[in-house]
mmCIF file of C-alpha atoms in Angstrom:
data_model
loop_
_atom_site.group_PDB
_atom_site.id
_atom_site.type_symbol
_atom_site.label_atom_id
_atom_site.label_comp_id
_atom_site.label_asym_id
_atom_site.label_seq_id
_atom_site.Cartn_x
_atom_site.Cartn_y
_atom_site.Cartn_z
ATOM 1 C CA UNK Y 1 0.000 0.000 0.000
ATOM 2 C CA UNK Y 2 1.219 3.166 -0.660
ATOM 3 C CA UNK Y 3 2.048 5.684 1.953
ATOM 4 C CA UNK Y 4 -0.252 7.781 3.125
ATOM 5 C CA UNK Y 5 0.085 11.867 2.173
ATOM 6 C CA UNK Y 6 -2.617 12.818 4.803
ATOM 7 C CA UNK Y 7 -1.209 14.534 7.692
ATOM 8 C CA UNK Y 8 -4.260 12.908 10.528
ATOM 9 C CA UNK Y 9 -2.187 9.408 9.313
ATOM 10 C CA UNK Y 10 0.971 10.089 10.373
ATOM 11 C CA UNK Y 11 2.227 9.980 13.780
ATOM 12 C CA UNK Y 12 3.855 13.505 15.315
ATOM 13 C CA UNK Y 13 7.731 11.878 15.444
ATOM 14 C CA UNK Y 14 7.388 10.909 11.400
ATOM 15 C CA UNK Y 15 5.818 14.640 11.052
ATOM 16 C CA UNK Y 16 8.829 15.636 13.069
ATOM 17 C CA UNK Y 17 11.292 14.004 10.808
ATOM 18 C CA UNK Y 18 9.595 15.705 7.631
ATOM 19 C CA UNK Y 19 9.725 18.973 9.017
ATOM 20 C CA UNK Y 20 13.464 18.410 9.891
ATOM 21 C CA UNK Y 21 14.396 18.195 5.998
ATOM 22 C CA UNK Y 22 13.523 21.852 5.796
ATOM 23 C CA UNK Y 23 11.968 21.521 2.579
ATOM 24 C CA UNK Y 24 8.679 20.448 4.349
ATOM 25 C CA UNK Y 25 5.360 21.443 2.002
ATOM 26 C CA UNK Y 26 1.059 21.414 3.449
ATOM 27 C CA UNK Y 27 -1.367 21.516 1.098
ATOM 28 C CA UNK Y 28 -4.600 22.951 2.633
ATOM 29 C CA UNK Y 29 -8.083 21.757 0.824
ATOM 30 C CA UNK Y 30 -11.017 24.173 1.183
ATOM 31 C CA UNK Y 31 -14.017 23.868 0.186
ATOM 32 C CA UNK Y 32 -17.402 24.196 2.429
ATOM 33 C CA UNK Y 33 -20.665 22.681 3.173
ATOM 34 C CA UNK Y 34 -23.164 23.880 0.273
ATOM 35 C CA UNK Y 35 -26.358 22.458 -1.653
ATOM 36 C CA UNK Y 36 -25.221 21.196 -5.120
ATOM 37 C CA UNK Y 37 -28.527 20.191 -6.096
ATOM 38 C CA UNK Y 38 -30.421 17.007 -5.926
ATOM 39 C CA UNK Y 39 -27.564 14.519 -7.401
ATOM 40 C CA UNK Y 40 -24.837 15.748 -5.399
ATOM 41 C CA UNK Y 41 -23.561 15.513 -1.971
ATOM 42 C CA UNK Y 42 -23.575 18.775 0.352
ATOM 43 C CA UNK Y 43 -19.850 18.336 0.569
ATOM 44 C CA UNK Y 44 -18.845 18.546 -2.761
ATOM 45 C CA UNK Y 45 -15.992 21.266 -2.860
ATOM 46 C CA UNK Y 46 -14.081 20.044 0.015
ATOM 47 C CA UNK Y 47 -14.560 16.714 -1.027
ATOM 48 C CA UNK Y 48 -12.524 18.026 -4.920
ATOM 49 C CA UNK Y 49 -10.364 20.515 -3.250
ATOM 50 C CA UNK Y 50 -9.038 17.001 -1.227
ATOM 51 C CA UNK Y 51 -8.656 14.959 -4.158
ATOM 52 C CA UNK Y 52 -6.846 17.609 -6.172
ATOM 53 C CA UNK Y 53 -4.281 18.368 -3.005
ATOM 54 C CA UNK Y 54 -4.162 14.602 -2.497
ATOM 55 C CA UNK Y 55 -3.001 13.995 -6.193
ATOM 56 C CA UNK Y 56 -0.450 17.239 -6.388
ATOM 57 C CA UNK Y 57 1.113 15.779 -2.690
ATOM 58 C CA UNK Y 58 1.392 12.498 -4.363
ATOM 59 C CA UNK Y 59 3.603 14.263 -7.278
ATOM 60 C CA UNK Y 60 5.121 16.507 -5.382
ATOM 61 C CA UNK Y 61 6.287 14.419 -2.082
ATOM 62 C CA UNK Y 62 4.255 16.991 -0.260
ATOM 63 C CA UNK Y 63 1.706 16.623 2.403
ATOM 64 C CA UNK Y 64 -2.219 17.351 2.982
ATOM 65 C CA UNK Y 65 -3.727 18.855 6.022
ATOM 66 C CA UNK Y 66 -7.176 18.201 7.562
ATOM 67 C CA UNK Y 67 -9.567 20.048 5.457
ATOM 68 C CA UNK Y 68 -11.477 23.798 6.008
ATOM 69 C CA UNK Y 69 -14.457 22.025 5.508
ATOM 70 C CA UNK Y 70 -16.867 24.906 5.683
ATOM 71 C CA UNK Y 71 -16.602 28.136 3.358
ATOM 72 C CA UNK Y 72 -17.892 31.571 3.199
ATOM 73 C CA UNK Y 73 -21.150 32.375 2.199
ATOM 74 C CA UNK Y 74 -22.899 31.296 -0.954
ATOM 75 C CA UNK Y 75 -23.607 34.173 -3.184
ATOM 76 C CA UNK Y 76 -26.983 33.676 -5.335
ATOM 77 C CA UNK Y 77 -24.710 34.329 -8.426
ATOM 78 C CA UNK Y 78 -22.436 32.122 -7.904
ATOM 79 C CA UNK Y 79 -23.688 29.002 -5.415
ATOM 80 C CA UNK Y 80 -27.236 29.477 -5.182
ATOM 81 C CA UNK Y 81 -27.249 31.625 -2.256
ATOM 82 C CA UNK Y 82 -26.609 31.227 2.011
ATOM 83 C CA UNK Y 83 -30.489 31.336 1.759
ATOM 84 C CA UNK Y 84 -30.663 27.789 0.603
ATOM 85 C CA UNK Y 85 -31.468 24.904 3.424
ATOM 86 C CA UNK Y 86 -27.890 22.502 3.813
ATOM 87 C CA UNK Y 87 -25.687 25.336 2.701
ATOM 88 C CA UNK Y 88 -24.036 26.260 6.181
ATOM 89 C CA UNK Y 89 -21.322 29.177 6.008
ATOM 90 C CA UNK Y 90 -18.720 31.177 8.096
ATOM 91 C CA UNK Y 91 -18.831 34.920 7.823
ATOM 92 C CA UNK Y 92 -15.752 36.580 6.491
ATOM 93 C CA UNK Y 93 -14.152 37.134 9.672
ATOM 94 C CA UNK Y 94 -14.237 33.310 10.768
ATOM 95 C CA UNK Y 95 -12.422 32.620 7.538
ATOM 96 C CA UNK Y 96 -9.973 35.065 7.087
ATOM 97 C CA UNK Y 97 -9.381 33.710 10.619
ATOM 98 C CA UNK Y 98 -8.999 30.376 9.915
ATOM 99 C CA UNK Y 99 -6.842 30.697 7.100
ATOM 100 C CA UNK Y 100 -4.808 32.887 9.440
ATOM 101 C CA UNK Y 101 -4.161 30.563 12.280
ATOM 102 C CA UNK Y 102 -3.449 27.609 9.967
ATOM 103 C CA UNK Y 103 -0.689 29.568 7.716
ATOM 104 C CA UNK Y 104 0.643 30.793 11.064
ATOM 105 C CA UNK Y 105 0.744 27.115 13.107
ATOM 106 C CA UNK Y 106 2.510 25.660 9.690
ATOM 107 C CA UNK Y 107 5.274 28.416 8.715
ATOM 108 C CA UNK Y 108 6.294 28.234 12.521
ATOM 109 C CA UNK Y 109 6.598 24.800 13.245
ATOM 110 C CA UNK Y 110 9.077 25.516 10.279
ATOM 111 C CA UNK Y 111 6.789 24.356 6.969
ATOM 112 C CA UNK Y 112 8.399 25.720 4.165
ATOM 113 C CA UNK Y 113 5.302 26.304 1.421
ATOM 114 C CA UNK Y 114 1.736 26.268 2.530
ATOM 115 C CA UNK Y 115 -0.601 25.763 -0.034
ATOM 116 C CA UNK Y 116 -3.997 26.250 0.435
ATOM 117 C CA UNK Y 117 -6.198 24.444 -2.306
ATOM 118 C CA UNK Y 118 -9.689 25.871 -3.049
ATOM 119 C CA UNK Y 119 -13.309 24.331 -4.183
ATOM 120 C CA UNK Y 120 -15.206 27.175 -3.037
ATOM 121 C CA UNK Y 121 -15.938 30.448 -5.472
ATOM 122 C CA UNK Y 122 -17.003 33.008 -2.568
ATOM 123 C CA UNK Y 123 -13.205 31.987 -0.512
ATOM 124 C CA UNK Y 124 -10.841 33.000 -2.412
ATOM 125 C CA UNK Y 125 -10.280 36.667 -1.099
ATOM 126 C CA UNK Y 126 -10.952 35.762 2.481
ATOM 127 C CA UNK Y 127 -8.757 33.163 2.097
ATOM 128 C CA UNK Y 128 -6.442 35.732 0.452
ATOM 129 C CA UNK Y 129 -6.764 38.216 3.469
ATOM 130 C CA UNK Y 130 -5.822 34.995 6.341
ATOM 131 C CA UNK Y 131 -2.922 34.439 4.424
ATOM 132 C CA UNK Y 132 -1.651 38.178 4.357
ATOM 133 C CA UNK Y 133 -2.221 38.652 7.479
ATOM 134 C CA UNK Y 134 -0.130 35.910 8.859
ATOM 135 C CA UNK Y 135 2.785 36.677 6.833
ATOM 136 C CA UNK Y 136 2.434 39.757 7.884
ATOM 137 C CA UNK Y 137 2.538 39.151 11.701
ATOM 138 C CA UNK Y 138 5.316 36.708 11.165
ATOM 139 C CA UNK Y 139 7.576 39.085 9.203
ATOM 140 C CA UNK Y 140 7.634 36.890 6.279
ATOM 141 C CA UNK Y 141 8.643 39.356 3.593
ATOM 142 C CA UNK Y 142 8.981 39.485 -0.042
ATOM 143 C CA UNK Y 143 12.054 37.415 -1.170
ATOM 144 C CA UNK Y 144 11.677 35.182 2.220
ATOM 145 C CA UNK Y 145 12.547 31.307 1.857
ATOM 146 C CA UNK Y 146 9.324 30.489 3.223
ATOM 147 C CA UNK Y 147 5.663 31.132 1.459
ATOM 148 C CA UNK Y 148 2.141 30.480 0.838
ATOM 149 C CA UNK Y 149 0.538 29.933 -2.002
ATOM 150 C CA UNK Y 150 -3.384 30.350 -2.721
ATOM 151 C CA UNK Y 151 -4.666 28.614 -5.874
ATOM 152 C CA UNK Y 152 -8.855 27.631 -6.610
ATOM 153 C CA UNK Y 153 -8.564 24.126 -8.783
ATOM 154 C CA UNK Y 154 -10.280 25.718 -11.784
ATOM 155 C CA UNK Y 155 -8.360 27.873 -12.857
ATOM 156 C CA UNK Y 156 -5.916 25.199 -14.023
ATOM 157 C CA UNK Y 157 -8.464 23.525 -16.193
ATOM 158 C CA UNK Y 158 -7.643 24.589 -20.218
ATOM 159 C CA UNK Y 159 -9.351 25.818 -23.032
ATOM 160 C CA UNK Y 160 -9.045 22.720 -24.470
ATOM 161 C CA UNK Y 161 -10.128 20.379 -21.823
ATOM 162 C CA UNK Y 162 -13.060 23.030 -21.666
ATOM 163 C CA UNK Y 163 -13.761 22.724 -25.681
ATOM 164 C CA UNK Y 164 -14.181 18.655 -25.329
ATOM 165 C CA UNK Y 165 -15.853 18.769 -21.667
ATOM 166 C CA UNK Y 166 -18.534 21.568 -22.963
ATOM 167 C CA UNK Y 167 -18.283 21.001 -26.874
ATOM 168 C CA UNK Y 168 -21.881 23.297 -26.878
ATOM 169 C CA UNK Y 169 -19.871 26.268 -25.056
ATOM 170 C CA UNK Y 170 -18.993 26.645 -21.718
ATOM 171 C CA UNK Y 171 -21.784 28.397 -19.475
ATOM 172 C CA UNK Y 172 -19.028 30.522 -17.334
ATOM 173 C CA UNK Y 173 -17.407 29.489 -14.178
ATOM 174 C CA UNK Y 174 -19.769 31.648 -11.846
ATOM 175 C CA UNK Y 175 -22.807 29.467 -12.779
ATOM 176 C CA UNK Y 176 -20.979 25.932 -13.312
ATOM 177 C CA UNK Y 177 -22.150 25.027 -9.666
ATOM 178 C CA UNK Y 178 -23.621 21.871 -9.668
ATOM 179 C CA UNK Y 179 -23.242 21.246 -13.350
ATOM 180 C CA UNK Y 180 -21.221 19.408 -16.048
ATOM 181 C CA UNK Y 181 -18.114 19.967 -14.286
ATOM 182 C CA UNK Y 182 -18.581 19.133 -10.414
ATOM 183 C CA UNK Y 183 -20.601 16.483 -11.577
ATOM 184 C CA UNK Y 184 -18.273 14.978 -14.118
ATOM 185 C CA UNK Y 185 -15.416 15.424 -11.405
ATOM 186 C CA UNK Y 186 -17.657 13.469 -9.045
ATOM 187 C CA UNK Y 187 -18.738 10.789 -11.272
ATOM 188 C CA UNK Y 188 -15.005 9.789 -11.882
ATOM 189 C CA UNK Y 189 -13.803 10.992 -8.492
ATOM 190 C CA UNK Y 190 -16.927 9.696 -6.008
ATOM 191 C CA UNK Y 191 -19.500 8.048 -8.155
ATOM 192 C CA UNK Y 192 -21.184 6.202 -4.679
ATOM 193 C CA UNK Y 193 -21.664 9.684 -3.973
ATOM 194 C CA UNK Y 194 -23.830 10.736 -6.775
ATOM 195 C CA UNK Y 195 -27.407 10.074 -7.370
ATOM 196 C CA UNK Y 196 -27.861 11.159 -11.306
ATOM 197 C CA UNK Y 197 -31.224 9.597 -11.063
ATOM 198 C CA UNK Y 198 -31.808 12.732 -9.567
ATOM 199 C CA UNK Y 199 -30.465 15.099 -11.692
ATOM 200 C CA UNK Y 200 -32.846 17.830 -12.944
ATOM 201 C CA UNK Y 201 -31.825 19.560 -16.243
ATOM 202 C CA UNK Y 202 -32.665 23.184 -17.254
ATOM 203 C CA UNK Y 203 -31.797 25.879 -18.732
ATOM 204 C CA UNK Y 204 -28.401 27.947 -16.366
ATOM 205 C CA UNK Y 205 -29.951 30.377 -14.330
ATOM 206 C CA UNK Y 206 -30.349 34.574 -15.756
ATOM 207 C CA UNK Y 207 -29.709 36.341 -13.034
ATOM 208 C CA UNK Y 208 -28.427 40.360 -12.674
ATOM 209 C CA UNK Y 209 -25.339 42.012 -12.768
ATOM 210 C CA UNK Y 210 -25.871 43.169 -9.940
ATOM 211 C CA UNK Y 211 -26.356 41.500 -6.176
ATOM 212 C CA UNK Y 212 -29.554 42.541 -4.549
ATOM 213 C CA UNK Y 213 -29.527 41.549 -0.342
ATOM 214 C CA UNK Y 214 -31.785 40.417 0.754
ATOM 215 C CA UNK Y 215 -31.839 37.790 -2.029
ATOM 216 C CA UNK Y 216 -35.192 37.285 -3.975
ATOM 217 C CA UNK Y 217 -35.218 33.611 -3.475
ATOM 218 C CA UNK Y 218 -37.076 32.637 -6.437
ATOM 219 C CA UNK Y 219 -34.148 33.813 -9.040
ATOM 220 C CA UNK Y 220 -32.202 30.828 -8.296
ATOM 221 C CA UNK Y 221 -33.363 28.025 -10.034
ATOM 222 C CA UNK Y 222 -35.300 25.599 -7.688
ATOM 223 C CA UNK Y 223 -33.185 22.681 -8.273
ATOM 224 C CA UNK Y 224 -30.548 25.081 -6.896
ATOM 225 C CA UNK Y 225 -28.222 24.318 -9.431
ATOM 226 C CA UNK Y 226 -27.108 27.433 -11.682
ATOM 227 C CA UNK Y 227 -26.225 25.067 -14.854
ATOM 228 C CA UNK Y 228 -27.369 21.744 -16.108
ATOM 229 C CA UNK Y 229 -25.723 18.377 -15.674
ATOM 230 C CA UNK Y 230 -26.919 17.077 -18.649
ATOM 231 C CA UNK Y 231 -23.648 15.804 -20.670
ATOM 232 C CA UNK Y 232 -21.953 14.903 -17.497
ATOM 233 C CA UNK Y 233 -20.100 11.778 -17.774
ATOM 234 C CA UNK Y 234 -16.836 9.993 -15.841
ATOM 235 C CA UNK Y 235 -15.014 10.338 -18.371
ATOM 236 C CA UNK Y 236 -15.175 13.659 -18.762
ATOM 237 C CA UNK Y 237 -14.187 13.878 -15.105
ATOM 238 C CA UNK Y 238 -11.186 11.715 -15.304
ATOM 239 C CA UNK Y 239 -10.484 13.897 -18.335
ATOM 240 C CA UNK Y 240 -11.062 17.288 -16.270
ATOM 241 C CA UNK Y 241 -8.721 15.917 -13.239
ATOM 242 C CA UNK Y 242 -5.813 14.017 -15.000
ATOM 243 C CA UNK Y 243 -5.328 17.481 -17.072
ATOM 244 C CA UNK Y 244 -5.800 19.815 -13.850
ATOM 245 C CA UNK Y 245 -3.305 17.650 -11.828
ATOM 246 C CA UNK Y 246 -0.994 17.366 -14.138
ATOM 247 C CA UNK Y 247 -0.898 21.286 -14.627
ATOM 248 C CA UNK Y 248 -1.193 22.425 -11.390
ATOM 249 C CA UNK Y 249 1.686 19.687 -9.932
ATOM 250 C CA UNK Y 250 4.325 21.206 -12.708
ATOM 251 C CA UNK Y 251 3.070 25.010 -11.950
ATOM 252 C CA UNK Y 252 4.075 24.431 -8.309
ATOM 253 C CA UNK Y 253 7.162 22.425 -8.767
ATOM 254 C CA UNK Y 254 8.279 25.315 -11.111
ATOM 255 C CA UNK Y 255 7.494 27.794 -8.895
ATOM 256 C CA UNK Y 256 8.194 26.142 -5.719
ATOM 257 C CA UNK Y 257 11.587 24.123 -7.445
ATOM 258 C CA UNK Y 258 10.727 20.744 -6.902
ATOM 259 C CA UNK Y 259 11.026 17.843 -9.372
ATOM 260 C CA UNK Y 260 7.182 16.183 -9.991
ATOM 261 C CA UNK Y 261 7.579 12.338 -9.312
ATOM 262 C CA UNK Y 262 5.681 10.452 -12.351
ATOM 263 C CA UNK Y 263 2.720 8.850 -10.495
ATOM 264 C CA UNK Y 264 -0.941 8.522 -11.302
ATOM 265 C CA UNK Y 265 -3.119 11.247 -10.283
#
């Protein structure tokens, strides 16, 4: 069996011994606990975010931390909205909190790169803030051996991987929640977790350009899903995740000067 890259499976003496090498690298999945719809499971983006840190530790003889499992707040544009029953959300103090504390704990038990890995679309500046912050309080200044990098999954995915995966057009990131792409991910990724018997297509939701609080429930569509599934398939999933782990595992050996072992995502 091969060796576990999850940090809760190790024991604090092998930690120990990884941090001693002073090359030591976290990846941190976040995602959150959001409706995705009838077909999919409420933990959906931490559930990616995991696999996609899992598979980049894997290549990158780095290791994965214990999840943020819950995310900021679900915008109606973007995730249905914080209005919707399952979706269950920190505010953006809690987050930029969390994000905070975790960079700090890492970089001073002597980590050298943090990487937090995102599934969420409403964390990324929160996140973004945490991170500053810490650096910030720990002196960690521009040119400094040690750093943090913040990355959402997506935006590794191509234009062609999007061309075959949506070969009608792709609907826009904003409304892909709970659509072709999660759902292809999860087919390939979790397919006891997805009940496509369930799936409801439609038309992607039409909603403003602008954000109106409070929400007027009845613009987001009632399956809560912004885009259809319909065209989802495994394949297209395994498609979607071999590219994205490829590309984001030789991004952050580039960046971070580390050679990418040739395993299997």
């Amino acid at each position: 069996m091969d060796k576990s890259v999850f940090l809760e499976d190790m024991d604090a003496f092998a930690y120990r011994e990884a941090l001693a090498s002073g090359e030591a690298m976290v990846l941190i999945p976040v995602g959150s606990l959001e409706q995705h719809g009838p077909h999919l499971p409420l933990g959906t983006d931490t559930l990616l975010s995991t696999h996609f840190a899992a598979a980049a530790a894997r290549r990158l003889g780095a290791l994965v931390a214990q999840p943020i499992s819950y995310g900021y707040k679900s915008q109606q544009k973007s995730g249905g909205g914080n209005h919707l029953p399952g979706t269950t959300s920190l505010d953006g103090t809690s987050l930029i909190g969390m994000a905070r504390n975790l960079a700090k704990s890492f970089l001073n038990q002597g980590v050298r790169h943090v990487v937090f890995v995102n599934g969420h679309f409403e964390n990324y500046q929160f996140l973004y803030e945490g991170i500053d912050l810490a650096l910030e309080e720990l002196g960690i200044k521009p040119g400094a051996e040690q750093s943090v990098l913040l990355l959402s999954y997506w935006d590794f995915v191509s234009q062609d991987t999007l061309n075959l995966v949506y070969p009608d057009g792709f609907p826009g990131w904003e409304i892909e929640h709970g659509g072709v792409l999660e759902t292809s991910l999860m087919l390939h990724l979790e397919p006891a977790r997805v009940a496509m018997d369930r799936r409801v297509d439609g038309p992607a939701a039409v909603l403003p350009r602008f954000d109106r609080l409070p929400v007027v429930p009845e613009r987001t569509p009632a399956t809560g899903c912004l885009s259809s599934a319909a065209g989802s398939s495994a394949a297209k999933g395994e498609l979607l995740y071999e590219q994205v782990v490829a590309d984001l595992s030789l991004d952050l050996a580039r960046e971070l000067d580390r050679e990418p072992a040739r395993v299997p995502a």
